[in-house]
Structure formats: structure tokens, C-alpha cells
Coordinates of C-alpha atoms in Angstrom, one line a residue:
Chain A
M185 CA 104.7 97.4 103.7
I186 CA 107.7 96.0 105.6
G187 CA 108.6 98.5 108.6
T188 CA 104.9 99.3 108.9
A189 CA 103.2 99.9 112.1
L190 CA 100.2 97.3 113.4
D191 CA 98.0 100.4 113.5
A192 CA 98.6 101.0 110.1
V193 CA 98.1 97.7 108.7
E194 CA 94.7 97.1 106.7
T195 CA 92.3 94.8 108.1
P196 CA 91.7 92.0 108.5
S197 CA 95.5 90.4 108.1
L198 CA 96.8 87.2 109.1
V199 CA 99.6 88.2 111.3
I200 CA 102.2 85.5 112.9
E201 CA 104.1 86.8 115.7
L202 CA 107.6 86.1 115.0
D203 CA 108.8 85.8 118.2
A204 CA 106.6 83.3 118.8
M205 CA 107.1 81.2 116.0
E206 CA 110.5 81.0 116.1
H207 CA 110.3 79.8 119.3
N208 CA 108.1 76.9 118.4
I209 CA 110.5 76.3 115.7
R210 CA 113.4 75.8 118.6
V211 CA 111.4 74.0 120.8
I212 CA 111.3 70.6 118.3
A213 CA 115.0 71.4 116.7
V214 CA 116.4 71.1 120.1
Y215 CA 114.4 68.4 121.4
Y216 CA 115.3 66.3 118.4
R217 CA 119.1 67.4 118.4
D218 CA 120.1 64.5 120.5
K219 CA 117.5 62.0 119.1
R220 CA 117.4 59.8 116.4
I221 CA 114.1 60.4 115.5
R222 CA 113.6 63.2 112.7
L223 CA 110.4 66.1 112.3
R224 CA 109.3 66.1 108.8
P225 CA 107.6 69.4 108.9
H226 CA 103.8 69.1 107.6
G227 CA 103.3 72.0 104.7
K228 CA 100.1 72.4 105.3
N229 CA 100.1 74.0 108.3
H230 CA 101.8 77.0 106.9
K231 CA 101.8 76.5 102.8
C232 CA 104.9 78.5 103.0
P233 CA 108.8 77.2 101.5
A234 CA 110.2 80.2 103.1
I235 CA 108.8 79.1 106.6
L236 CA 109.8 75.4 106.0
A237 CA 113.2 76.8 105.0
M238 CA 112.9 78.1 108.7
Q239 CA 112.5 75.0 110.3
I240 CA 114.8 72.8 108.0
A241 CA 117.2 75.3 109.2
A242 CA 116.9 75.2 113.0
G243 CA 117.8 71.6 112.3
G244 CA 116.2 68.2 113.5
T245 CA 114.1 67.8 110.1
V246 CA 114.6 65.1 107.2
G247 CA 115.6 68.0 105.1
G248 CA 111.8 67.9 103.1
V249 CA 108.4 68.4 103.9
C250 CA 105.0 66.4 104.3
C251 CA 102.6 66.9 102.1
A252 CA 98.7 66.7 102.3
K253 CA 98.2 66.3 97.9
A254 CA 100.5 66.1 95.3
S255 CA 99.9 69.6 94.3
E256 CA 101.3 70.9 97.4
A257 CA 104.3 68.9 96.7
E258 CA 105.1 70.7 93.8
A259 CA 104.5 73.9 95.1
F260 CA 106.9 73.0 97.6
A261 CA 109.3 71.6 95.9
Q262 CA 109.7 74.4 93.5
G263 CA 110.6 76.5 96.1
G264 CA 113.9 74.6 96.3
G265 CA 114.3 73.9 99.9
A266 CA 112.6 70.4 100.2
H267 CA 114.9 67.6 99.3
N268 CA 112.4 64.7 99.8
V269 CA 108.5 64.7 99.7
L270 CA 106.1 62.7 101.5
I271 CA 102.4 63.0 100.3
A272 CA 100.6 61.4 103.2
N273 CA 97.6 60.3 101.4
Q274 CA 96.6 57.9 98.3
V275 CA 96.9 59.5 94.7
V276 CA 95.2 57.5 92.0
D277 CA 94.6 59.9 88.9
A278 CA 96.6 59.5 86.4
N279 CA 97.9 62.9 85.7
K280 CA 98.7 63.7 89.1
I281 CA 101.1 60.6 89.2
R282 CA 102.6 61.3 85.8
R283 CA 103.1 65.2 87.7
L284 CA 104.3 63.2 90.8
A285 CA 107.0 61.1 88.4
A286 CA 107.8 64.0 86.9
L287 CA 108.8 65.6 90.5
A288 CA 110.4 61.9 91.5
R289 CA 113.4 62.8 88.4
R290 CA 114.3 65.6 90.6
I291 CA 113.6 64.9 94.7
D292 CA 112.6 62.0 96.3
V293 CA 109.2 61.4 96.1
T294 CA 107.4 59.1 98.4
V295 CA 103.3 58.7 98.7
A296 CA 100.8 56.6 100.8
I297 CA 99.0 53.5 99.2
D298 CA 96.4 51.7 100.9
D299 CA 95.1 49.2 98.4
P300 CA 96.7 47.2 95.9
A301 CA 94.8 48.5 93.3
Q302 CA 96.6 51.7 93.2
L303 CA 100.2 50.0 92.4
P304 CA 99.5 49.6 88.7
L305 CA 98.5 53.2 88.8
L306 CA 101.6 54.7 90.4
A307 CA 103.7 52.2 88.8
A308 CA 102.6 53.2 84.8
G309 CA 103.1 56.8 85.9
A310 CA 106.6 56.1 87.0
Q311 CA 107.7 53.8 84.0
D312 CA 106.3 56.0 81.6
L313 CA 109.0 59.0 82.8
G314 CA 111.6 56.6 83.8
A315 CA 111.5 57.6 87.5
T316 CA 110.8 55.7 90.9
L317 CA 108.3 56.5 93.3
G318 CA 108.6 55.8 96.6
V319 CA 105.2 54.4 98.4
V320 CA 104.9 54.0 102.0
I321 CA 101.8 52.1 103.2
E322 CA 98.8 53.9 105.3
I323 CA 98.1 52.4 108.8
D324 CA 94.8 53.0 109.8
T325 CA 95.1 53.4 113.8
M326 CA 91.9 55.6 114.7
M327 CA 90.5 57.9 112.2
G328 CA 88.7 55.6 110.1
R329 CA 89.9 57.0 106.9
G330 CA 92.5 55.6 104.5
G331 CA 94.9 53.2 105.4
V332 CA 95.1 49.3 106.0
R333 CA 92.9 47.9 108.8
T334 CA 94.9 44.9 109.5
V335 CA 99.2 44.1 109.9
H336 CA 97.6 40.9 107.8
Q337 CA 96.5 43.6 105.0
A338 CA 99.9 45.9 105.6
V339 CA 102.0 42.5 104.8
A340 CA 100.5 41.5 101.7
L341 CA 100.5 45.3 100.0
A342 CA 104.1 45.5 101.2
K343 CA 105.1 42.4 98.9
A344 CA 102.8 43.5 96.0
A345 CA 105.0 47.1 96.1
H346 CA 108.1 45.6 96.6
G347 CA 108.1 43.7 93.5
T348 CA 106.4 46.3 91.7
L349 CA 108.9 47.7 88.9
G350 CA 108.9 51.7 89.1
L351 CA 107.8 51.4 92.8
S352 CA 110.7 51.3 95.9
F353 CA 108.8 50.1 99.3
R354 CA 109.8 52.6 101.8
G355 CA 108.0 51.6 105.0
V356 CA 104.6 52.5 107.1
M357 CA 103.2 55.6 107.9
S358 CA 99.7 56.9 109.6
H359 CA 98.3 60.0 111.5
Q360 CA 95.8 59.9 114.8
V361 CA 94.6 62.4 117.1
P362 CA 93.4 62.4 120.6
T363 CA 90.1 61.5 121.2
V364 CA 89.7 63.7 124.3
P365 CA 90.1 67.2 124.1
M366 CA 93.2 68.7 126.4
P367 CA 94.9 65.6 127.0
D368 CA 97.6 65.4 130.0
A369 CA 101.1 64.3 129.5
A370 CA 100.3 60.7 130.9
T371 CA 97.2 60.7 128.7
R372 CA 98.9 61.8 125.3
R373 CA 101.8 59.1 126.1
Q374 CA 99.2 56.4 126.9
E375 CA 96.5 57.4 123.3
G376 CA 99.7 58.2 121.3
S377 CA 102.1 54.6 122.5
R378 CA 99.1 53.0 121.8
Y379 CA 98.4 54.4 117.8
I380 CA 102.5 54.3 117.4
D381 CA 103.0 50.5 118.5
Q382 CA 100.0 49.7 115.7
V383 CA 102.3 51.5 113.5
V384 CA 105.9 49.5 114.5
A385 CA 103.7 46.1 114.7
A386 CA 102.8 46.7 111.2
K387 CA 106.7 47.5 110.8
R388 CA 107.9 44.0 112.3
A389 CA 105.4 41.9 110.7
I390 CA 106.5 43.7 106.9
E391 CA 110.5 43.2 108.2
A392 CA 109.4 39.4 109.0
A393 CA 108.4 38.9 105.5
D394 CA 112.2 39.6 104.5
I395 CA 111.2 43.2 103.3
P396 CA 113.4 46.1 104.8
V397 CA 111.4 49.3 106.3
A398 CA 113.2 52.3 106.5
M399 CA 110.2 55.0 107.2
V400 CA 108.1 54.4 109.9
S401 CA 106.0 57.8 109.8
T402 CA 103.8 58.3 112.6
G403 CA 103.5 60.7 115.5
E404 CA 102.2 64.8 115.1
T405 CA 102.5 67.7 117.3
W406 CA 100.6 66.3 120.2
T407 CA 102.9 63.0 120.2
Y408 CA 106.1 64.8 119.2
D409 CA 108.0 63.4 122.6
V410 CA 106.2 60.3 123.0
A411 CA 107.2 59.0 119.1
A412 CA 110.8 60.5 120.4
D413 CA 110.9 57.3 122.8
N414 CA 110.3 55.0 120.4
A415 CA 113.2 53.8 118.8
E416 CA 111.3 52.0 116.1
V417 CA 109.8 55.0 114.9
S418 CA 112.2 57.4 112.3
E419 CA 109.8 60.8 111.7
I420 CA 106.9 62.4 113.0
Q421 CA 104.6 64.2 110.8
G422 CA 104.8 67.6 112.5
G423 CA 102.5 70.7 111.9
T424 CA 100.2 72.4 114.4
Y425 CA 103.3 73.3 116.7
I426 CA 104.6 75.9 114.3
V427 CA 101.6 78.6 114.4
M428 CA 99.1 76.7 116.5
E429 CA 95.2 76.8 117.4
V430 CA 92.8 77.1 120.4
P431 CA 92.4 73.1 120.8
Y432 CA 95.9 72.1 121.0
A433 CA 96.4 74.7 124.0
Y434 CA 97.2 71.9 126.3
M435 CA 100.6 71.3 124.4
R436 CA 101.9 74.6 126.7
E437 CA 105.4 74.2 125.3
F438 CA 103.8 76.1 121.8
R439 CA 103.0 79.6 121.5
H440 CA 100.0 80.9 119.8
A441 CA 102.1 82.6 116.8
A442 CA 98.9 82.9 113.9
K443 CA 96.7 85.5 114.5
V444 CA 93.9 86.8 112.4
M445 CA 93.8 90.9 112.9
G446 CA 90.5 92.7 112.5
R447 CA 89.3 96.3 113.2
V448 CA 85.9 97.1 115.3
V449 CA 83.7 99.1 112.5
A450 CA 80.5 99.5 114.1
R451 CA 79.2 99.8 117.5
P452 CA 75.6 99.2 117.8
D453 CA 75.3 99.5 121.7
A454 CA 77.4 99.7 124.8
H455 CA 78.5 95.7 125.0
T456 CA 78.7 94.8 121.2
A457 CA 81.1 95.5 118.5
I458 CA 81.0 94.4 115.0
G459 CA 84.3 93.4 113.1
D460 CA 85.5 93.3 109.9
V461 CA 86.5 89.4 109.9
P462 CA 84.1 87.5 107.7
I463 CA 84.0 83.6 108.5
D464 CA 85.5 83.3 105.4
A465 CA 88.7 84.7 106.3
I466 CA 88.8 82.4 109.5
G467 CA 86.8 79.5 109.0
A468 CA 84.8 78.1 111.8
P469 CA 84.1 74.5 111.1
N470 CA 84.1 73.5 114.6
G471 CA 81.8 77.0 116.3
P472 CA 83.3 80.6 116.1
P473 CA 87.0 81.7 116.8
S474 CA 88.3 82.6 120.4
I475 CA 89.0 86.5 120.8
D476 CA 93.0 86.8 122.3
G477 CA 94.2 88.6 125.1
L478 CA 90.5 90.5 126.0
E479 CA 89.4 89.9 129.7
G480 CA 85.4 89.8 129.5
V481 CA 85.2 89.8 125.5
R482 CA 84.2 87.2 123.8
V483 CA 83.1 86.2 120.6
E484 CA 79.3 86.1 120.0
G485 CA 79.0 84.9 116.2
I486 CA 80.5 85.4 112.9
D487 CA 79.4 85.2 109.2
H488 CA 79.9 86.2 105.9
F489 CA 80.1 90.3 107.0
G490 CA 81.6 90.6 109.9
V491 CA 82.5 89.0 113.4
T492 CA 80.3 90.2 116.7
L493 CA 81.6 90.9 120.1
R494 CA 80.1 90.7 123.3
S495 CA 81.2 91.9 126.5
D496 CA 80.4 91.7 130.1
G497 CA 81.0 95.1 130.9
D498 CA 81.2 97.9 128.9
M499 CA 82.9 97.0 125.7
P500 CA 86.4 98.1 125.8
L501 CA 86.6 98.4 121.7
A502 CA 86.0 101.9 119.8
I503 CA 86.0 102.0 116.2
G504 CA 89.0 102.1 114.6
E505 CA 90.6 100.2 117.2
R506 CA 91.9 96.8 116.2
F507 CA 91.5 92.8 117.8
F508 CA 93.0 89.7 117.2
L509 CA 91.3 86.3 116.7
L510 CA 92.3 82.7 117.2
T511 CA 91.5 79.8 115.5
H512 CA 90.1 76.4 116.3
Q513 CA 91.6 74.7 113.3
Q514 CA 94.6 76.3 112.1
D515 CA 95.3 74.7 108.6
I516 CA 92.0 75.4 107.6
T517 CA 92.5 79.5 108.9
M518 CA 95.9 79.4 107.2
N519 CA 94.4 78.0 104.0
R520 CA 92.7 81.2 103.5
W521 CA 95.0 83.8 103.3
D522 CA 97.4 84.0 100.1
H523 CA 100.1 86.1 102.6
Y524 CA 100.7 86.7 106.6
L525 CA 102.3 89.2 108.0
G526 CA 105.4 88.5 109.9
I527 CA 105.5 91.1 112.8
R528 CA 107.3 91.6 116.1
D529 CA 107.5 94.6 118.4
G530 CA 104.2 95.7 116.9
R531 CA 106.1 95.9 113.1
V532 CA 105.7 94.7 110.5
E533 CA 109.0 92.5 109.7
T534 CA 108.3 90.3 106.5
V535 CA 105.5 88.9 104.5
F536 CA 105.6 85.4 104.1
K537 CA 103.6 84.2 100.5
A538 CA 101.6 81.0 101.0
T539 CA 102.6 79.4 97.9
A540 CA 100.8 76.5 98.2
R541 CA 97.3 77.8 99.4
G542 CA 94.9 75.9 97.4
C543 CA 96.7 73.1 96.6
V544 CA 94.3 70.6 97.2
H545 CA 94.4 68.8 94.0
Chain B
M244 CA 97.9 80.0 94.7
Q245 CA 96.5 76.8 92.9
R246 CA 98.8 76.0 90.4
P247 CA 96.9 76.4 87.1
L248 CA 95.6 73.3 85.2
A249 CA 96.6 72.3 81.9
T250 CA 93.4 70.7 81.1
A251 CA 92.1 71.8 77.6
I252 CA 88.7 73.6 77.6
G253 CA 86.7 71.2 75.2
A254 CA 87.5 68.3 78.0
P255 CA 85.2 65.7 79.7
V256 CA 84.5 67.0 83.0
A257 CA 85.9 64.3 84.8
D258 CA 89.4 65.2 83.2
I259 CA 89.7 68.2 85.5
D260 CA 92.3 67.7 88.4
T261 CA 89.9 67.1 91.2
P262 CA 89.0 68.6 93.5
A263 CA 87.6 71.6 91.1
L264 CA 84.9 73.9 91.5
L265 CA 82.5 73.5 88.3
I266 CA 79.7 75.6 87.2
D267 CA 77.0 74.5 85.2
L268 CA 76.4 77.4 82.4
D269 CA 73.1 76.3 81.4
R270 CA 71.9 76.5 85.1
L271 CA 74.2 79.9 85.9
D272 CA 72.5 81.7 82.2
A273 CA 68.9 80.2 83.5
N274 CA 69.6 82.0 86.9
I275 CA 70.7 85.2 85.2
A276 CA 67.5 85.2 83.3
A277 CA 65.5 84.5 85.9
L278 CA 66.3 87.7 88.0
P279 CA 62.9 89.5 88.6
V280 CA 63.6 92.8 89.6
P281 CA 66.8 95.4 89.6
A282 CA 69.6 94.3 91.8
R283 CA 73.0 94.6 92.8
A284 CA 74.9 92.0 92.2
A285 CA 77.1 90.7 95.6
V286 CA 80.7 90.1 94.5
W287 CA 81.4 88.1 97.6
V288 CA 79.4 85.1 96.7
H289 CA 81.5 84.2 93.7
K290 CA 84.5 87.0 93.4
T291 CA 84.6 86.2 89.9
P292 CA 84.7 89.3 87.7
A293 CA 83.6 87.2 84.5
I294 CA 80.2 85.7 86.6
A295 CA 79.5 89.5 87.1
H296 CA 79.7 90.3 83.4
R297 CA 77.5 87.5 83.0
Q298 CA 75.4 88.7 85.8
A299 CA 75.3 92.4 83.6
Q300 CA 73.8 90.9 80.7
S301 CA 70.6 90.9 82.8
P302 CA 68.5 93.8 81.8
F303 CA 67.9 94.0 85.8
F304 CA 71.5 94.3 86.3
R305 CA 72.0 97.8 88.8
G306 CA 75.8 97.3 89.3
L307 CA 77.9 95.6 92.5
A308 CA 77.6 95.1 96.2
A309 CA 81.2 94.5 97.8
R310 CA 81.7 93.9 101.5
S311 CA 84.9 95.8 101.4
V312 CA 87.1 98.4 99.5
A313 CA 89.6 95.1 98.4
E314 CA 87.2 93.5 96.8
A315 CA 85.7 96.8 95.2
E316 CA 88.7 97.7 93.7
V317 CA 89.3 94.2 92.3
F318 CA 85.8 94.8 90.2
A319 CA 86.8 98.3 89.4
A320 CA 89.9 97.1 87.6
A321 CA 87.7 94.4 85.8
G322 CA 85.4 97.7 84.5
F323 CA 82.5 98.2 86.9
K324 CA 81.7 101.3 87.5
D325 CA 78.6 101.2 90.0
I326 CA 79.6 99.5 93.1
R327 CA 78.6 99.6 97.1
I328 CA 80.6 98.9 99.7
L329 CA 78.7 97.4 102.6
R330 CA 81.3 97.9 105.1
P331 CA 81.8 101.1 107.0
L332 CA 85.3 102.4 106.5
V333 CA 87.1 103.2 109.8
T334 CA 90.6 104.1 108.6
A335 CA 92.5 106.6 107.3
A336 CA 94.2 104.3 104.9
A337 CA 90.6 103.2 104.0
L338 CA 89.1 106.3 103.4
R339 CA 91.6 106.9 100.9
R340 CA 91.2 104.2 98.8
A341 CA 87.6 104.5 98.3
E342 CA 88.6 108.2 97.4
A343 CA 90.8 107.2 94.9
L344 CA 88.0 104.3 93.6
A345 CA 86.0 107.2 93.6
R346 CA 87.7 108.7 90.7
S347 CA 86.9 106.2 88.1
V348 CA 84.2 104.6 89.8
R349 CA 80.2 105.0 90.8
L350 CA 80.9 104.2 94.6
V351 CA 78.0 104.3 97.0
T352 CA 79.4 103.9 100.8
A353 CA 77.8 102.3 103.9
E354 CA 76.1 105.0 105.2
E355 CA 74.4 106.0 101.8
A356 CA 70.8 105.4 101.5
D357 CA 70.8 102.3 98.1
A358 CA 67.0 101.0 98.0
L359 CA 68.8 98.1 95.3
P360 CA 68.0 94.5 96.8
L361 CA 71.3 92.2 96.9
W362 CA 71.5 89.4 94.1
A363 CA 73.5 86.9 96.1
D364 CA 73.2 83.3 96.1
E365 CA 70.8 83.0 94.0
A366 CA 72.5 83.8 90.8
L367 CA 74.6 80.4 91.4
A368 CA 71.7 78.5 93.0
G369 CA 71.9 74.9 91.5
A370 CA 74.9 75.6 89.2
V371 CA 77.7 75.1 91.4
T372 CA 79.4 71.6 91.9
V373 CA 83.1 70.6 93.2
S374 CA 84.4 67.0 91.9
A375 CA 86.1 64.9 93.4
R376 CA 87.4 61.6 93.0
V377 CA 87.5 58.6 95.2
A378 CA 91.5 57.0 96.1
S379 CA 90.8 54.6 99.0
A380 CA 88.4 52.0 99.9
P381 CA 89.6 50.6 102.7
E382 CA 86.6 48.5 104.1
A383 CA 82.9 47.5 103.6
G384 CA 80.6 50.2 103.2
R385 CA 83.4 53.3 103.4
A386 CA 84.6 55.2 100.6
I387 CA 87.6 57.8 101.1
H388 CA 88.0 61.0 98.2
D389 CA 89.9 63.5 97.9
C390 CA 87.5 66.8 98.3
G391 CA 88.1 68.1 101.9
Q392 CA 86.9 71.1 104.0
K393 CA 89.7 72.8 101.9
A394 CA 88.3 72.2 98.6
I395 CA 84.2 72.1 99.6
G396 CA 84.1 74.1 103.2
R397 CA 82.0 72.8 106.0
D398 CA 81.4 76.1 107.9
F399 CA 77.9 75.7 107.1
G400 CA 77.2 71.6 107.0
N401 CA 78.8 69.1 105.1
P402 CA 78.1 68.3 101.4
L403 CA 75.8 66.5 99.4
I404 CA 76.8 63.9 96.9
R405 CA 75.0 63.9 93.5
G406 CA 73.5 61.1 91.9
W407 CA 74.7 58.5 94.9
P408 CA 71.5 58.5 96.8
G409 CA 72.2 55.8 99.4
L410 CA 75.8 57.8 100.0
K411 CA 76.2 60.1 103.0
A412 CA 79.1 62.2 103.9
V413 CA 80.6 62.6 107.3
G414 CA 82.9 63.5 109.2
G415 CA 85.4 66.8 108.7
S416 CA 88.7 65.8 107.1
A417 CA 90.9 69.2 105.9
E418 CA 91.4 67.3 102.8
H419 CA 89.5 63.9 102.5
G420 CA 85.7 63.0 102.5
I421 CA 84.8 60.1 103.7
L422 CA 81.5 58.7 102.2
L423 CA 79.3 55.7 104.0
G424 CA 77.2 53.6 102.4
D425 CA 74.8 51.1 103.4
D426 CA 74.8 48.7 100.7
A427 CA 78.6 47.5 100.1
A428 CA 77.8 47.3 96.4
A429 CA 76.8 50.6 95.7
L430 CA 79.8 52.4 96.5
P431 CA 81.9 54.4 93.9
R432 CA 85.6 52.2 93.5
I433 CA 88.6 53.3 93.7
G434 CA 88.7 56.2 90.5
A435 CA 85.1 57.0 90.2
W436 CA 84.4 60.7 90.0
L437 CA 82.0 62.4 91.9
E438 CA 80.4 65.4 92.2
L439 CA 79.6 67.5 95.6
I440 CA 76.9 70.1 96.5
P441 CA 78.6 72.5 98.7
S442 CA 76.4 74.3 101.7
D443 CA 77.6 77.7 101.2
L444 CA 78.3 79.4 98.0
T445 CA 80.7 81.9 99.5
T446 CA 82.6 79.1 101.2
V447 CA 83.8 77.3 98.4
F448 CA 84.4 80.3 96.2
S449 CA 86.7 81.6 99.1
L450 CA 88.8 78.2 98.5
H451 CA 89.6 77.9 95.3
D452 CA 91.4 80.3 92.8
F453 CA 89.6 78.8 89.2
A454 CA 85.9 78.1 88.9
H455 CA 85.5 75.8 85.7
G456 CA 83.1 76.5 83.5
T457 CA 81.1 73.4 82.2
R458 CA 78.2 72.7 79.7
A459 CA 76.9 69.2 78.9
G460 CA 79.6 67.4 80.2
V461 CA 82.6 69.5 79.0
L462 CA 84.3 72.3 80.0
E463 CA 83.8 75.4 78.3
A464 CA 85.6 78.2 80.3
V465 CA 88.3 78.7 83.5
W466 CA 87.3 82.0 85.3
P467 CA 90.1 83.4 87.8
I468 CA 88.5 83.9 90.8
S469 CA 89.7 87.4 91.0
A470 CA 88.7 88.5 94.4
R471 CA 89.6 85.6 96.6
G472 CA 91.5 86.1 99.7
A473 CA 90.5 90.2 99.4
F474 CA 88.7 90.6 102.4

């Protein structure tokens, strides 16, 4: 497989353009070089310990990883490269908590909380294994999902966590997305600052209650620069930047690196081509994927059997010819694949194993 | 790859780490028994050789239908001998792989006529759910659980929640599910176990590495979804 020319690679395949991904990694590493803030790479966007290692080696990171689930944390910790992990999510299952406590005996583990009812569950698992679990309070800034809804709740929860044996109160975190598509820099700053300020307000209130706050984990790819300007933010949970997705095209400093490569298998008429990328190979929850770099050709539809491409003029793709699709939701796409082909100059240079794929528990 | 679970056969279904792909074996077997005419089992729906073997118990089973050579190879390795491939073979490599397969399997390619109907979603209708656990209850009328798009899929719509008629699944989080209820008292609490009904079977089997066969609320079998990722 290594050294194979793209023309000889079977399709569909998920490819990562290495030049683009390495560029993306460099952008944040360089930007954070002389800043206090650190990047906590989100593992869900690549599911790959080898890619995490590239992010950490580039500098500017916390030397660890952000994960969505306990099993994802385990997969990354097993790779050996992550010295600390933040599970940016609540975990209430006794089995999962035991496994996190076991992990916490090897590396630093922090898990999100948003309710006092979660504390005894986490503490029991930690104490059973003689471990300490770090806890961080999730602040809901706009998602309407997990997270405490008020500063008052945050302070009360911090006090309760601070006094719980087996737990170590670390700080506060949040996750947010822009509410407008394609925000410009001013909008990113205005919206992003509003959310980050809410998290910092919770931090200050907790500190006013004499509880130290070491971790302020907020900000994502779309506010990687905005968060860096806030002296009270310790890290961002940056994920999408690494291989990018269509809705994030407004972040022009990052390049599209992950693409689903397909081949035309049928030409029903002069304007139509059927490609061998089924919907389950890319995921299309918000509408069909986009075609990469072909003027006048668009994706008309995608289903369980393939993708339909339509052109205004004559379809430029013949049977057997390759095309690339860009995803509209990157982590959804990456999670459909066990391996990614790292390509450079038209050849496969490396094969990445998506070790954490499917780790939804 | 999903980390293999330590859940023992015979354990209650709610003991399996959430979100888990569950198959009601009584319903599956009833569906299989109800196949009315000779047909090919469409493997892309479940991608699971153990399910195809179960389908092969039907007297109307007439082999498999796969989308691609890659899918066919997985099932040939599991012992199936009659496979139709739907996708046209357009590369030398695909043709070589098909020729290799054809040495041990009766292979029907896209160009060849095959009058057998496809036995697809019907085989698993009503038999598949994904379990979830409520991890957060941050405000009145709202509960957050751990089964998001990556465990159940949203490409064909949001899932339904079994057994909670007043609840609605909203939004499209990748790792979470948000449940809205009109009556705060009727919301499941932190720790509550739920079953969700997926909007598309092919999607849900493309997300998991293992399927859990259950009967009367007890885990009876764990099956690898071997052709997952074999596009």
C-alpha cells in the first residue's frame, strides 16, 4: 500500500493530504508558541494516536488529548502519547467510571460534571481503585445540552466537588459553535468572546469562594485566536482545524485535508455520473457532501448505493475516473473509517489506523 | 475499533456499556420465518455474518447480495457460497479480486441478470435498537443521554425513544442525545437506561463493531459486524 499511486488505490477510500494536514498542525503550533494558552487536541476529529502524536510533537499543546467518551480516552491513552486526558462529557455509568479510575492510575484524567448527583458515582469508582479523578464543571454557554445553567450552580457544584474524597476539582469548561454560518473575524471575536466571558465569570466566582481554578478549557477551532487573547483561558479544545470540513471554510488559514475518494462506476447519461461512495461511507446528516475541485459538477444526491454527480455541461468524468468528496461534518465522516491513507504527491505515504473509531461508550 | 466489552453472556441488557446496538432475537427470528418468497439477503444492511447465517435458515434463502467486492469478500470468508455484487467493477484490481472470489464462490456480477428480489431491511424490522443512558439533567423538561449520531445515525432522521411517549429527540449532536419532555415529572433521571429506535438500519450497522443479540432482556450473543467499513 505504501508507495502506491492514487490511480491504483481502491475506492471508496478516506485520504488525508499530508501537506494540508501538516500545514494545519503548524498554524496553531506556531500561533500558540509564544502564548500562555495551550491547545488540547480533540481526538474525535481523527481518532488516531499517530496523528495526536504529530500534534503534540509540533508544540503548543497540553501534551494530552480531549475526548468525548471514556472508551475514546482509553484508546488514546493506550497509544502512549497522551499524558493527560479530558473527557469533555458527563460519565455516570459505574463500569465506565471504574475504567476511568483505572486509567487515572497511569495518566491524569479529568471528566466533566454538571450535577451534584454525578459526584458520588465518580467518587465511588475512584476510591474503589485508589485513584483520583479530576473533575471540571461544564458551563452551558449556548448549546442547551450538558452543563450548569447558572454561575450559582457552578459555585455550588465546585464546593461540593472540592470537598469530595477521590475527586480533584480542576476548573471549568464549555463547548460552543457559531450561530451564523461563515462568520467573519469580527463576528467570531464578538460571539466567541461572549461565550468565553461566561466561562471566565464562572471561574472568577469559584475563585471568590476560595476554590482554586487551574483549568479553563473553552474555545475551539473557530475561536483559537479569540481564546488566546483571554489571559484567563488555559486551553482550547481544538478539533476541526486538523482536516477541516466545508462549513468551516471561513477559517481560511486551514486547508481541507481529509477527503473521501471515489470512482465513477456508471454514466447513465451525458450529464450524470454514479460514484462508488455510499452515504454510510461519509455520513450526510446536514445534506449531501460537496465535490472537490470540479467546476460545474455538483453532488445531486447520495444513498446507500452511491453518489450521483451532475454537471451543467458534459460530465467530465468517465467510468473509472476518480473524484474527491468533501464532508460537511468531519468527525461524523472520520468515524466511518478504520484507516486513512496519508497521501503526498499522488502516492500513499502512510496508512493511519483510526484506533478510536467507534469508541462511543 | 470499539473496545470489546467485558459484559458476560447472560447479563441483563442494561449492563452492556451504552450506547450498544441491540438485536431482539425473538423479533429477528420471527422476521426471518416470515420471508414469503425466495430472495437474496442484502448484507450491506447488517454487515454481520452471524445474521446472514441466521437468514440462511429460511427455506427461501437463495444466497447473498453485496454492494461491493469488499463486502462480498468478508462474507465469502464466513462460508457463503453464492453472492451477487451490485456495483459495476471498473478497475483491474476489482476485477482481479472478483476473479479470485469466483474460484470458491458463485459470483453474480452487476452485468448479469438475477431475478431474485433483495431481502433487505425487512429481515431486521423492529428488531434493532440502540441503548442509551441519561448522564445529565441540566434543566426542567430536558434530559441528555449518551447516544448521539455516532451511535445511531441521523442521516435519515432522528431516532425514536421506546417506552417514553411524551419525549421527543431533538437536535443532532454527534455524541449526545437531547430529549425534550412537556412534563418535567415524566423525564428520565440521571442513570436511567433507554432504548432508541434508529431511523436507518444500514447507517446504524455502519457505526458499531459489535451487535448484541438479546432475548427477554438478557444478553444471549455478541456478534462482530465484520463487514463494517468494507465499502
